[in-house]
PDB file of C-alpha atoms in Angstrom:
ATOM      1  CA  UNK A   1       6.521  -5.545 -16.185  1.00 88.00           C
ATOM      2  CA  UNK A   2       5.569  -2.055 -15.085  1.00 88.00           C
ATOM      3  CA  UNK A   3       2.113  -0.904 -14.065  1.00 88.00           C
ATOM      4  CA  UNK A   4       0.438   2.210 -12.794  1.00 90.00           C
ATOM      5  CA  UNK A   5      -2.894   2.837 -11.130  1.00 91.00           C
ATOM      6  CA  UNK A   6      -4.617   5.585  -9.271  1.00 93.00           C
ATOM      7  CA  UNK A   7      -7.735   6.084  -7.245  1.00 92.00           C
ATOM      8  CA  UNK A   8      -9.386   7.936  -4.437  1.00 94.00           C
ATOM      9  CA  UNK A   9     -11.345   7.163  -1.315  1.00 93.00           C
ATOM     10  CA  UNK A  10     -13.659   9.521   0.547  1.00 95.00           C
ATOM     11  CA  UNK A  11     -13.213   9.065   4.306  1.00 96.00           C
ATOM     12  CA  UNK A  12     -15.629  10.348   6.943  1.00 94.00           C
ATOM     13  CA  UNK A  13     -12.914  11.619   9.275  1.00 96.00           C
ATOM     14  CA  UNK A  14     -10.843  14.796   9.677  1.00 97.00           C
ATOM     15  CA  UNK A  15      -7.534  14.951   7.800  1.00 97.00           C
ATOM     16  CA  UNK A  16      -5.479  14.859  11.046  1.00 97.00           C
ATOM     17  CA  UNK A  17      -7.189  11.579  12.055  1.00 97.00           C
ATOM     18  CA  UNK A  18      -6.578  10.028   8.644  1.00 97.00           C
ATOM     19  CA  UNK A  19      -2.935  11.159   8.757  1.00 98.00           C
ATOM     20  CA  UNK A  20      -2.348   9.591  12.180  1.00 97.00           C
ATOM     21  CA  UNK A  21      -3.728   6.265  10.908  1.00 96.00           C
ATOM     22  CA  UNK A  22      -1.616   6.415   7.732  1.00 95.00           C
ATOM     23  CA  UNK A  23       1.602   6.512   9.765  1.00 95.00           C
ATOM     24  CA  UNK A  24       0.517   3.956  12.421  1.00 95.00           C
ATOM     25  CA  UNK A  25       2.282   0.597  11.824  1.00 95.00           C
ATOM     26  CA  UNK A  26      -0.513  -1.380  13.516  1.00 95.00           C
ATOM     27  CA  UNK A  27      -3.152   0.183  11.268  1.00 96.00           C
ATOM     28  CA  UNK A  28      -1.010  -0.391   8.171  1.00 94.00           C
ATOM     29  CA  UNK A  29      -0.416  -4.022   9.149  1.00 94.00           C
ATOM     30  CA  UNK A  30      -4.138  -4.655   9.619  1.00 96.00           C
ATOM     31  CA  UNK A  31      -4.944  -3.088   6.226  1.00 94.00           C
ATOM     32  CA  UNK A  32      -2.229  -4.560   3.974  1.00 92.00           C
ATOM     33  CA  UNK A  33      -3.721  -7.651   2.292  1.00 92.00           C
ATOM     34  CA  UNK A  34      -1.998 -10.850   3.398  1.00 94.00           C
ATOM     35  CA  UNK A  35       0.301  -9.016   5.835  1.00 95.00           C
ATOM     36  CA  UNK A  36       1.824 -11.426   8.353  1.00 96.00           C
ATOM     37  CA  UNK A  37       4.195  -8.978  10.019  1.00 97.00           C
ATOM     38  CA  UNK A  38       5.195  -5.329   9.861  1.00 96.00           C
ATOM     39  CA  UNK A  39       8.033  -4.420  12.200  1.00 96.00           C
ATOM     40  CA  UNK A  40       9.587  -1.007  12.718  1.00 96.00           C
ATOM     41  CA  UNK A  41      13.309  -1.179  11.847  1.00 97.00           C
ATOM     42  CA  UNK A  42      14.056   2.542  11.722  1.00 96.00           C
ATOM     43  CA  UNK A  43      12.446   5.936  11.507  1.00 94.00           C
ATOM     44  CA  UNK A  44       9.613   5.543   8.966  1.00 95.00           C
ATOM     45  CA  UNK A  45      11.047   2.199   7.835  1.00 96.00           C
ATOM     46  CA  UNK A  46       9.524  -1.246   8.265  1.00 97.00           C
ATOM     47  CA  UNK A  47      10.336  -4.886   7.558  1.00 97.00           C
ATOM     48  CA  UNK A  48       7.278  -6.628   6.117  1.00 95.00           C
ATOM     49  CA  UNK A  49       6.112 -10.139   5.246  1.00 96.00           C
ATOM     50  CA  UNK A  50       2.944 -10.653   3.197  1.00 94.00           C
ATOM     51  CA  UNK A  51       1.456 -13.606   1.341  1.00 94.00           C
ATOM     52  CA  UNK A  52      -0.716 -12.981  -1.705  1.00 90.00           C
ATOM     53  CA  UNK A  53      -2.114 -14.998  -4.567  1.00 87.00           C
ATOM     54  CA  UNK A  54      -2.029 -13.566  -8.065  1.00 85.00           C
ATOM     55  CA  UNK A  55      -3.791 -15.878 -10.483  1.00 84.00           C
ATOM     56  CA  UNK A  56      -2.305 -19.354 -10.003  1.00 88.00           C
ATOM     57  CA  UNK A  57       0.835 -18.067  -8.261  1.00 87.00           C
ATOM     58  CA  UNK A  58       0.886 -17.755  -4.478  1.00 90.00           C
ATOM     59  CA  UNK A  59       3.901 -15.914  -3.144  1.00 90.00           C
ATOM     60  CA  UNK A  60       5.245 -14.950   0.251  1.00 95.00           C
ATOM     61  CA  UNK A  61       7.019 -11.630  -0.070  1.00 94.00           C
ATOM     62  CA  UNK A  62       9.640 -10.396   2.366  1.00 97.00           C
ATOM     63  CA  UNK A  63      10.839  -6.853   2.057  1.00 95.00           C
ATOM     64  CA  UNK A  64      11.141  -3.315   3.277  1.00 96.00           C
ATOM     65  CA  UNK A  65       8.637  -0.476   3.291  1.00 93.00           C
ATOM     66  CA  UNK A  66       9.645   3.193   3.645  1.00 95.00           C
ATOM     67  CA  UNK A  67       7.674   6.373   4.206  1.00 96.00           C
ATOM     68  CA  UNK A  68       9.316   9.432   2.629  1.00 97.00           C
ATOM     69  CA  UNK A  69       8.416  12.998   1.648  1.00 98.00           C
ATOM     70  CA  UNK A  70       6.275  13.276   4.779  1.00 98.00           C
ATOM     71  CA  UNK A  71       4.091  16.408   4.697  1.00 98.00           C
ATOM     72  CA  UNK A  72       1.745  16.128   7.700  1.00 97.00           C
ATOM     73  CA  UNK A  73      -1.239  16.093   7.416  1.00 97.00           C
ATOM     74  CA  UNK A  74      -1.218  16.398   3.608  1.00 98.00           C
ATOM     75  CA  UNK A  75       0.445  13.198   2.413  1.00 97.00           C
ATOM     76  CA  UNK A  76       3.576  11.149   1.807  1.00 97.00           C
ATOM     77  CA  UNK A  77       5.238   8.667  -0.472  1.00 96.00           C
ATOM     78  CA  UNK A  78       5.245   5.013   0.526  1.00 92.00           C
ATOM     79  CA  UNK A  79       7.672   2.730  -1.283  1.00 92.00           C
ATOM     80  CA  UNK A  80       8.803  -0.815  -0.924  1.00 91.00           C
ATOM     81  CA  UNK A  81      10.340  -3.841  -2.480  1.00 94.00           C
ATOM     82  CA  UNK A  82       9.726  -7.474  -1.813  1.00 93.00           C
ATOM     83  CA  UNK A  83      11.284 -10.768  -2.813  1.00 95.00           C
ATOM     84  CA  UNK A  84       8.859 -13.609  -3.447  1.00 93.00           C
ATOM     85  CA  UNK A  85      11.528 -16.234  -4.064  1.00 93.00           C
ATOM     86  CA  UNK A  86      10.801 -18.364  -7.127  1.00 92.00           C
ATOM     87  CA  UNK A  87       7.584 -16.393  -7.787  1.00 92.00           C
ATOM     88  CA  UNK A  88       9.580 -13.248  -8.482  1.00 92.00           C
ATOM     89  CA  UNK A  89       9.859  -9.776  -7.060  1.00 92.00           C
ATOM     90  CA  UNK A  90       7.743  -6.669  -6.675  1.00 90.00           C
ATOM     91  CA  UNK A  91       8.817  -3.110  -6.071  1.00 91.00           C
ATOM     92  CA  UNK A  92       7.149   0.229  -6.323  1.00 89.00           C
ATOM     93  CA  UNK A  93       5.667   3.170  -4.567  1.00 89.00           C
ATOM     94  CA  UNK A  94       2.580   5.263  -4.096  1.00 91.00           C
ATOM     95  CA  UNK A  95       2.091   8.956  -3.595  1.00 96.00           C
ATOM     96  CA  UNK A  96      -0.729   9.511  -1.115  1.00 96.00           C
ATOM     97  CA  UNK A  97      -2.416  12.911  -0.853  1.00 98.00           C
ATOM     98  CA  UNK A  98      -5.026  14.026   1.687  1.00 98.00           C
ATOM     99  CA  UNK A  99      -7.404  16.940   1.177  1.00 98.00           C
ATOM    100  CA  UNK A 100     -10.530  18.246   2.896  1.00 98.00           C
ATOM    101  CA  UNK A 101     -13.766  17.353   1.102  1.00 97.00           C
ATOM    102  CA  UNK A 102     -17.457  17.166   2.069  1.00 96.00           C
ATOM    103  CA  UNK A 103     -16.757  17.443   5.806  1.00 96.00           C
ATOM    104  CA  UNK A 104     -14.267  14.562   5.665  1.00 97.00           C
ATOM    105  CA  UNK A 105     -11.023  13.697   3.901  1.00 98.00           C
ATOM    106  CA  UNK A 106     -10.382  12.717   0.311  1.00 98.00           C
ATOM    107  CA  UNK A 107      -7.456  10.303   0.036  1.00 97.00           C
ATOM    108  CA  UNK A 108      -5.926  10.184  -3.463  1.00 96.00           C
ATOM    109  CA  UNK A 109      -3.233   7.707  -4.499  1.00 94.00           C
ATOM    110  CA  UNK A 110      -1.005   7.184  -7.538  1.00 94.00           C
ATOM    111  CA  UNK A 111       0.893   3.904  -7.705  1.00 90.00           C
ATOM    112  CA  UNK A 112       3.882   2.890  -9.843  1.00 89.00           C
ATOM    113  CA  UNK A 113       5.023  -0.712  -9.525  1.00 89.00           C
ATOM    114  CA  UNK A 114       7.256  -3.241 -11.225  1.00 91.00           C
ATOM    115  CA  UNK A 115       7.175  -7.016 -11.013  1.00 90.00           C
ATOM    116  CA  UNK A 116       9.487  -9.683 -12.358  1.00 91.00           C
ATOM    117  CA  UNK A 117       9.916 -13.436 -12.409  1.00 91.00           C
ATOM    118  CA  UNK A 118       7.005 -15.876 -12.698  1.00 89.00           C
ATOM    119  CA  UNK A 119       4.563 -13.136 -11.727  1.00 87.00           C
ATOM    120  CA  UNK A 120       5.487 -11.096 -14.802  1.00 86.00           C
ATOM    121  CA  UNK A 121       4.772 -14.107 -17.021  1.00 88.00           C
ATOM    122  CA  UNK A 122       1.118 -14.211 -15.954  1.00 86.00           C
ATOM    123  CA  UNK A 123       0.116 -11.432 -18.292  1.00 84.00           C
ATOM    124  CA  UNK A 124      -0.604  -7.742 -17.894  1.00 84.00           C
ATOM    125  CA  UNK A 125      -4.404  -8.048 -17.566  1.00 86.00           C
ATOM    126  CA  UNK A 126      -4.290 -10.672 -14.808  1.00 87.00           C
ATOM    127  CA  UNK A 127      -1.577  -8.850 -12.849  1.00 86.00           C
ATOM    128  CA  UNK A 128      -3.278  -5.434 -13.194  1.00 87.00           C
ATOM    129  CA  UNK A 129      -6.598  -6.924 -12.085  1.00 87.00           C
ATOM    130  CA  UNK A 130      -4.975  -8.535  -9.039  1.00 86.00           C
ATOM    131  CA  UNK A 131      -3.092  -5.330  -8.166  1.00 86.00           C
ATOM    132  CA  UNK A 132      -6.294  -3.285  -8.361  1.00 85.00           C
ATOM    133  CA  UNK A 133      -8.087  -5.821  -6.163  1.00 88.00           C
ATOM    134  CA  UNK A 134      -5.287  -5.637  -3.553  1.00 88.00           C
ATOM    135  CA  UNK A 135      -5.327  -1.821  -3.604  1.00 87.00           C
ATOM    136  CA  UNK A 136      -9.125  -1.766  -3.251  1.00 86.00           C
ATOM    137  CA  UNK A 137      -8.918  -4.238  -0.351  1.00 90.00           C
ATOM    138  CA  UNK A 138      -6.310  -2.081   1.412  1.00 91.00           C
ATOM    139  CA  UNK A 139      -8.362   1.110   1.104  1.00 88.00           C
ATOM    140  CA  UNK A 140     -11.623  -0.599   2.119  1.00 90.00           C
ATOM    141  CA  UNK A 141      -9.912  -1.896   5.285  1.00 94.00           C
ATOM    142  CA  UNK A 142      -8.278   1.502   5.832  1.00 95.00           C
ATOM    143  CA  UNK A 143     -11.631   3.301   5.542  1.00 91.00           C
ATOM    144  CA  UNK A 144     -13.026   0.931   8.192  1.00 94.00           C
ATOM    145  CA  UNK A 145     -10.000   1.552  10.463  1.00 95.00           C
ATOM    146  CA  UNK A 146     -10.465   5.316  10.239  1.00 95.00           C
ATOM    147  CA  UNK A 147     -14.112   5.203  11.395  1.00 86.00           C
TER     148      UNK A 147
END
């Protein structure tokens, strides 16, 4: 099952500050919902473990996250894939763009993701709702980390 979503978040910080937080593994770890670990395994590459509940299915995903197309301090592409065992898999990416707006920074994101296994059987509406909630949670935590 494929899904897409997009959104934006106005941040009360200069673009350079937002950029430095976007590439900081500790900040990313603290903002990713359910993240248990995020370890650097190479340049702009991380090994991650996160546990999330989507409807009745709770899954512990293990996978890799990569930052590519870095254009400091304007944006990048973040992509990853995770295996949730019997629950299924998730993979996808997001293009993140930063621009100056209202004395702060406007962060815009466009996400493309795919899921399979039991998670895909839950239904598009439930999965999309859960994905939006996770994205909103990440960006709310990120906005707090930038302050």
